[in-house]
mmCIF file of C-alpha atoms in Angstrom:
data_model
loop_
_atom_site.group_PDB
_atom_site.id
_atom_site.type_symbol
_atom_site.label_atom_id
_atom_site.label_comp_id
_atom_site.label_asym_id
_atom_site.label_seq_id
_atom_site.Cartn_x
_atom_site.Cartn_y
_atom_site.Cartn_z
ATOM 1 C CA UNK A 1 0.000 0.000 0.000
ATOM 2 C CA UNK A 2 2.706 2.497 0.884
ATOM 3 C CA UNK A 3 4.516 2.058 -2.457
ATOM 4 C CA UNK A 4 1.298 2.702 -4.386
ATOM 5 C CA UNK A 5 0.710 5.935 -2.465
ATOM 6 C CA UNK A 6 4.228 7.187 -3.142
ATOM 7 C CA UNK A 7 3.941 6.198 -6.786
ATOM 8 C CA UNK A 8 0.586 7.964 -7.105
ATOM 9 C CA UNK A 9 1.952 11.159 -5.542
ATOM 10 C CA UNK A 10 4.965 11.033 -7.847
ATOM 11 C CA UNK A 11 2.750 10.580 -10.926
ATOM 12 C CA UNK A 12 0.542 13.510 -9.907
ATOM 13 C CA UNK A 13 3.617 15.693 -9.394
ATOM 14 C CA UNK A 14 5.038 14.559 -12.745
ATOM 15 C CA UNK A 15 1.747 15.334 -14.519
ATOM 16 C CA UNK A 16 1.629 18.902 -13.165
ATOM 17 C CA UNK A 17 5.310 19.466 -13.935
ATOM 18 C CA UNK A 18 4.838 18.320 -17.541
ATOM 19 C CA UNK A 19 1.755 20.514 -17.866
ATOM 20 C CA UNK A 20 3.688 23.537 -16.529
ATOM 21 C CA UNK A 21 6.616 22.785 -18.853
ATOM 22 C CA UNK A 22 4.331 22.490 -21.883
ATOM 23 C CA UNK A 23 2.715 25.844 -21.107
ATOM 24 C CA UNK A 24 6.051 27.622 -20.665
ATOM 25 C CA UNK A 25 7.532 26.024 -23.787
ATOM 26 C CA UNK A 26 4.460 26.867 -25.888
ATOM 27 C CA UNK A 27 4.691 30.540 -24.973
ATOM 28 C CA UNK A 28 8.419 30.588 -25.741
ATOM 29 C CA UNK A 29 7.954 28.880 -29.114
ATOM 30 C CA UNK A 30 5.194 31.326 -30.054
ATOM 31 C CA UNK A 31 7.441 34.240 -29.118
ATOM 32 C CA UNK A 32 10.262 32.872 -31.251
ATOM 33 C CA UNK A 33 7.767 33.015 -34.151
ATOM 34 C CA UNK A 34 6.955 36.599 -33.094
ATOM 35 C CA UNK A 35 3.406 35.785 -32.018
ATOM 36 C CA UNK A 36 1.668 36.765 -28.777
ATOM 37 C CA UNK A 37 1.796 34.228 -25.898
ATOM 38 C CA UNK A 38 -1.228 32.041 -25.141
ATOM 39 C CA UNK A 39 -0.816 31.107 -21.481
ATOM 40 C CA UNK A 40 0.822 34.214 -20.040
ATOM 41 C CA UNK A 41 -1.677 36.892 -19.054
ATOM 42 C CA UNK A 42 -1.123 40.623 -19.532
ATOM 43 C CA UNK A 43 -0.426 42.496 -16.311
ATOM 44 C CA UNK A 44 0.760 45.879 -17.618
ATOM 45 C CA UNK A 45 -0.350 46.829 -21.118
ATOM 46 C CA UNK A 46 0.505 49.903 -23.150
ATOM 47 C CA UNK A 47 -2.141 51.758 -25.147
ATOM 48 C CA UNK A 48 -1.192 50.077 -28.452
ATOM 49 C CA UNK A 49 -3.224 46.960 -27.725
ATOM 50 C CA UNK A 50 -0.545 44.393 -26.967
ATOM 51 C CA UNK A 51 2.828 45.708 -25.847
ATOM 52 C CA UNK A 52 3.606 45.348 -22.165
ATOM 53 C CA UNK A 53 4.390 42.747 -19.535
ATOM 54 C CA UNK A 54 2.811 39.286 -19.566
ATOM 55 C CA UNK A 55 3.102 36.838 -16.675
ATOM 56 C CA UNK A 56 2.668 33.085 -16.498
ATOM 57 C CA UNK A 57 3.337 30.537 -13.764
ATOM 58 C CA UNK A 58 6.915 31.604 -12.907
ATOM 59 C CA UNK A 59 7.719 33.155 -16.302
ATOM 60 C CA UNK A 60 7.456 36.756 -17.420
ATOM 61 C CA UNK A 61 7.514 38.256 -20.895
ATOM 62 C CA UNK A 62 8.357 41.833 -21.785
ATOM 63 C CA UNK A 63 6.820 42.361 -25.208
ATOM 64 C CA UNK A 64 6.928 45.215 -27.718
ATOM 65 C CA UNK A 65 5.092 45.244 -31.014
ATOM 66 C CA UNK A 66 2.951 46.862 -33.654
ATOM 67 C CA UNK A 67 -0.641 46.128 -32.700
ATOM 68 C CA UNK A 68 -2.531 49.134 -34.058
ATOM 69 C CA UNK A 69 -4.570 48.690 -37.252
ATOM 70 C CA UNK A 70 -2.577 51.340 -39.116
ATOM 71 C CA UNK A 71 0.795 49.668 -38.446
ATOM 72 C CA UNK A 72 2.511 48.522 -41.620
ATOM 73 C CA UNK A 73 4.095 45.358 -40.189
ATOM 74 C CA UNK A 74 1.781 44.145 -37.374
ATOM 75 C CA UNK A 75 2.781 41.754 -34.615
ATOM 76 C CA UNK A 76 5.530 41.288 -32.065
ATOM 77 C CA UNK A 77 8.721 43.223 -32.840
ATOM 78 C CA UNK A 78 10.840 42.385 -29.782
ATOM 79 C CA UNK A 79 10.549 40.394 -26.590
ATOM 80 C CA UNK A 80 12.430 39.202 -23.517
ATOM 81 C CA UNK A 81 11.471 35.878 -21.853
ATOM 82 C CA UNK A 82 12.309 35.458 -18.155
ATOM 83 C CA UNK A 83 12.004 32.222 -16.198
ATOM 84 C CA UNK A 84 12.281 32.588 -12.406
ATOM 85 C CA UNK A 85 13.511 36.184 -13.035
ATOM 86 C CA UNK A 86 16.463 34.972 -15.143
ATOM 87 C CA UNK A 87 16.613 36.097 -18.779
ATOM 88 C CA UNK A 88 16.257 32.977 -20.919
ATOM 89 C CA UNK A 89 15.784 34.365 -24.410
ATOM 90 C CA UNK A 90 15.387 37.741 -26.088
ATOM 91 C CA UNK A 91 15.004 38.664 -29.732
ATOM 92 C CA UNK A 92 14.240 41.538 -32.089
ATOM 93 C CA UNK A 93 12.443 41.114 -35.408
ATOM 94 C CA UNK A 94 14.289 42.677 -38.333
#
């Protein structure tokens, strides 16, 4: 009985870790394609409709972009991806 309980707790922990990892990786992969994140929620937005700071479960994204209808090249122009307050990846679209 005790082994089954430990195994069950480990599997639950593993499931939530994999879910968290998938969410963080999905947002990073979308940013590398210069698209807005899915799982991170905006906490401080600028008046252009998308630039600002987005926060997920332990990750933070500082995003700049062209999100107004009159912008010639719409979408994300630059971003910085932080995991546990450490810069992981940053890029600027040419």
